[in-house]
């Protein structure tokens, strides 16, 4: 039982266009926090791409890196936001 | 079964794409944050659920459930921290914003102390 090629192409295409839009916002974003939002979304898109890669290549090791990746994305975003908040209140 | 897996994966990717579209198109930081946190967490959980049903492996199932749980645990916290930081950095709101409840509540706190 395999996912049909059509589903694979559509899923990867949607994720790629989503990554492109998030990158455009990362380049454009008027303020620093806009870029932080785009970075957070980009990390989620990376998790989605890794999950799709694990499904299509049948390599289950990708799922381990999905765990680490989502954890690190949260730590990075939270630490940066906390730093910005401290800088704003000082 | 294959139809269910395809539908779950496609819905997940579609919602992640819609989150990115919202982040690109919305006028103001707080509405962008709204798109990025909710739609992306729903899409990611659908995608991981579809891949769990597809791969049918014990370890993948456990790790996928952990990923879904962790996403729903941490994404709201991260977006709340971003919103708080950007509020204190005085990021300008969209010009059609109606109400700012945090400002009144902060002023009330100031009057009490």
Short mmCIF file of C-alpha atoms in Angstrom, two decimals:
data_model
loop_
_atom_site.label_atom_id
_atom_site.label_comp_id
_atom_site.label_asym_id
_atom_site.label_seq_id
_atom_site.Cartn_x
_atom_site.Cartn_y
_atom_site.Cartn_z
CA UNK A 1 0.00 0.00 0.00
CA UNK A 2 1.56 3.27 -1.09
CA UNK A 3 0.32 6.81 -1.20
CA UNK A 4 -0.41 7.75 -4.78
CA UNK A 5 2.05 10.00 -6.58
CA UNK A 6 -0.65 12.64 -6.91
CA UNK A 7 -1.00 13.01 -3.14
CA UNK A 8 2.78 13.13 -2.70
CA UNK A 9 3.26 15.83 -5.31
CA UNK A 10 0.39 17.93 -3.98
CA UNK A 11 1.60 17.68 -0.37
CA UNK A 12 5.21 18.57 -1.17
CA UNK A 13 4.07 21.36 -3.49
CA UNK A 14 1.82 22.92 -0.86
CA UNK A 15 4.57 22.72 1.76
CA UNK A 16 7.10 24.25 -0.66
CA UNK A 17 4.82 27.19 -1.52
CA UNK A 18 4.13 27.66 2.20
CA UNK A 19 7.88 27.78 2.89
CA UNK A 20 8.30 30.32 0.09
CA UNK A 21 5.57 32.59 1.52
CA UNK A 22 7.04 32.35 5.03
CA UNK A 23 10.49 33.19 3.63
CA UNK A 24 9.08 36.23 1.84
CA UNK A 25 7.57 37.43 5.11
CA UNK A 26 10.88 36.74 6.84
CA UNK A 27 12.62 39.00 4.31
CA UNK A 28 9.92 41.69 4.22
CA UNK A 29 8.61 41.85 7.78
CA UNK A 30 8.52 45.45 9.00
CA UNK A 31 9.44 44.68 12.60
CA UNK A 32 11.64 42.13 14.31
CA UNK A 33 8.70 40.24 15.82
CA UNK A 34 7.17 39.79 12.36
CA UNK A 35 10.35 37.99 11.40
CA UNK A 36 10.11 35.91 14.56
CA UNK A 37 6.58 34.80 13.64
CA UNK A 38 7.77 33.86 10.15
CA UNK A 39 10.69 31.93 11.63
CA UNK A 40 8.36 30.01 13.95
CA UNK A 41 6.13 29.10 11.00
CA UNK A 42 9.17 28.08 8.97
CA UNK A 43 10.19 25.64 11.70
CA UNK A 44 6.70 24.09 11.61
CA UNK A 45 6.91 23.76 7.82
CA UNK A 46 10.27 22.04 8.32
CA UNK A 47 8.63 19.56 10.69
CA UNK A 48 5.92 18.89 8.10
CA UNK A 49 8.51 18.35 5.37
CA UNK A 50 10.44 15.88 7.54
CA UNK A 51 7.25 13.96 8.33
CA UNK A 52 6.39 13.75 4.64
CA UNK A 53 9.95 12.66 3.89
CA UNK A 54 9.70 9.87 6.48
CA UNK A 55 6.47 8.71 4.84
CA UNK A 56 7.71 8.74 1.25
CA UNK A 57 11.20 7.29 1.76
CA UNK A 58 10.09 4.80 4.47
CA UNK A 59 13.08 5.88 6.57
CA UNK A 60 11.81 5.97 10.12
CA UNK A 61 14.89 7.79 11.46
CA UNK A 62 13.41 11.04 10.23
CA UNK A 63 10.79 10.79 12.95
CA UNK A 64 13.46 11.02 15.68
CA UNK A 65 14.76 14.23 14.17
CA UNK A 66 11.18 15.55 13.99
CA UNK A 67 10.99 15.35 17.79
CA UNK A 68 14.30 17.15 18.31
CA UNK A 69 13.48 19.73 15.64
CA UNK A 70 10.12 20.73 17.15
CA UNK A 71 11.67 20.92 20.62
CA UNK A 72 14.53 23.14 19.43
CA UNK A 73 12.19 25.41 17.46
CA UNK A 74 10.12 26.03 20.57
CA UNK A 75 13.20 26.70 22.72
CA UNK A 76 14.61 29.16 20.18
CA UNK A 77 11.39 31.08 19.70
CA UNK A 78 10.63 31.26 23.42
CA UNK A 79 14.14 32.39 24.32
CA UNK A 80 14.19 35.08 21.64
CA UNK A 81 10.74 36.38 22.60
CA UNK A 82 11.73 36.48 26.27
CA UNK A 83 14.88 38.38 25.38
CA UNK A 84 12.90 40.93 23.35
CA UNK A 85 10.42 41.40 26.17
CA UNK A 86 13.19 42.06 28.68
CA UNK A 87 14.79 44.51 26.27
CA UNK A 88 11.46 46.30 25.85
CA UNK A 89 10.78 46.63 29.55
CA UNK A 90 14.28 47.79 30.43
CA UNK B 1 -7.94 3.22 4.52
CA UNK B 2 -5.85 4.75 1.76
CA UNK B 3 -8.52 7.36 1.12
CA UNK B 4 -8.49 8.32 4.81
CA UNK B 5 -4.68 8.61 4.81
CA UNK B 6 -4.67 10.74 1.65
CA UNK B 7 -7.39 13.02 3.00
CA UNK B 8 -5.60 13.51 6.34
CA UNK B 9 -2.27 14.29 4.67
CA UNK B 10 -3.82 16.68 2.16
CA UNK B 11 -5.86 18.50 4.83
CA UNK B 12 -2.73 18.88 6.96
CA UNK B 13 -0.65 20.30 4.11
CA UNK B 14 -3.51 22.56 3.05
CA UNK B 15 -3.83 24.04 6.53
CA UNK B 16 -0.08 24.63 6.82
CA UNK B 17 -0.23 26.35 3.42
CA UNK B 18 -3.18 28.49 4.59
CA UNK B 19 -1.21 29.47 7.70
CA UNK B 20 1.69 30.62 5.52
CA UNK B 21 -0.72 32.49 3.25
CA UNK B 22 -2.19 34.24 6.28
CA UNK B 23 1.26 35.15 7.57
CA UNK B 24 2.09 36.62 4.18
CA UNK B 25 -1.18 38.47 3.54
CA UNK B 26 -2.54 39.76 6.86
CA UNK B 27 -2.04 43.45 7.59
CA UNK B 28 -0.83 43.46 11.16
CA UNK B 29 1.40 41.42 13.47
CA UNK B 30 -1.30 40.17 15.81
CA UNK B 31 -3.54 38.83 13.06
CA UNK B 32 -0.49 37.20 11.48
CA UNK B 33 0.25 35.52 14.77
CA UNK B 34 -3.35 34.33 14.95
CA UNK B 35 -3.01 32.65 11.55
CA UNK B 36 0.40 31.17 12.31
CA UNK B 37 -0.43 29.56 15.64
CA UNK B 38 -3.88 28.01 15.14
CA UNK B 39 -3.94 26.87 11.53
CA UNK B 40 -0.38 25.56 11.66
CA UNK B 41 -0.90 23.46 14.79
CA UNK B 42 -4.10 21.90 13.39
CA UNK B 43 -2.43 21.20 10.05
CA UNK B 44 0.65 19.67 11.62
CA UNK B 45 -1.41 17.38 13.86
CA UNK B 46 -3.49 16.19 10.88
CA UNK B 47 -0.35 15.54 8.83
CA UNK B 48 1.36 13.57 11.60
CA UNK B 49 -1.84 11.55 12.21
CA UNK B 50 -2.03 10.63 8.53
CA UNK B 51 1.60 9.54 8.45
CA UNK B 52 1.08 7.47 11.63
CA UNK B 53 -1.78 5.59 9.93
CA UNK B 54 0.36 5.18 6.81
CA UNK B 55 3.58 3.84 8.34
CA UNK B 56 1.93 1.53 10.94
CA UNK B 57 5.03 1.20 13.11
CA UNK B 58 5.05 1.13 16.92
CA UNK B 59 7.89 3.59 17.38
CA UNK B 60 6.51 5.99 14.80
CA UNK B 61 3.13 5.89 16.54
CA UNK B 62 4.59 6.72 19.96
CA UNK B 63 6.80 9.48 18.59
CA UNK B 64 4.02 10.92 16.48
CA UNK B 65 1.66 11.10 19.45
CA UNK B 66 4.43 12.82 21.42
CA UNK B 67 4.95 15.30 18.55
CA UNK B 68 1.21 16.11 18.38
CA UNK B 69 0.97 16.52 22.16
CA UNK B 70 4.09 18.66 22.24
CA UNK B 71 2.85 20.86 19.39
CA UNK B 72 -0.42 21.58 21.16
CA UNK B 73 1.51 22.22 24.38
CA UNK B 74 4.20 24.57 23.08
CA UNK B 75 2.87 26.48 20.06
CA UNK B 76 0.34 28.53 22.08
CA UNK B 77 3.03 29.31 24.67
CA UNK B 78 5.47 30.46 21.98
CA UNK B 79 2.90 32.64 20.24
CA UNK B 80 1.76 34.11 23.55
CA UNK B 81 5.35 35.04 24.35
CA UNK B 82 5.79 36.63 20.91
CA UNK B 83 2.55 38.61 21.28
CA UNK B 84 3.54 39.81 24.74
CA UNK B 85 6.99 40.88 23.59
CA UNK B 86 5.64 42.71 20.56
CA UNK B 87 3.00 44.46 22.68
CA UNK B 88 5.65 45.79 25.02
CA UNK B 89 7.80 46.78 22.03
CA UNK B 90 4.80 48.94 20.98
CA UNK B 91 4.27 47.30 17.59
CA UNK B 92 1.61 49.35 15.79
CA UNK B 93 -1.83 47.72 15.51
CA UNK B 94 -3.87 47.67 12.33
CA UNK B 95 -5.81 50.92 11.88
CA UNK B 96 -9.18 49.13 12.09
CA UNK B 97 -8.44 47.71 15.55
CA UNK B 98 -11.47 48.25 17.80
CA UNK B 99 -10.44 47.47 21.35
CA UNK B 100 -7.22 47.05 23.31
CA UNK B 101 -8.14 45.34 26.56
CA UNK B 102 -4.61 44.83 27.83
CA UNK B 103 -4.00 48.58 27.97
CA UNK B 104 -7.03 49.24 30.21
CA UNK B 105 -6.14 46.34 32.48
CA UNK B 106 -2.55 47.54 32.79
CA UNK B 107 -3.76 51.03 33.67
CA UNK B 108 -6.09 49.57 36.32
CA UNK B 109 -3.16 47.73 37.89
CA UNK B 110 -1.19 50.92 37.96
CA UNK B 111 -4.00 52.74 39.81
CA UNK B 112 -4.21 50.02 42.46
CA UNK B 113 -0.52 49.93 43.29
#
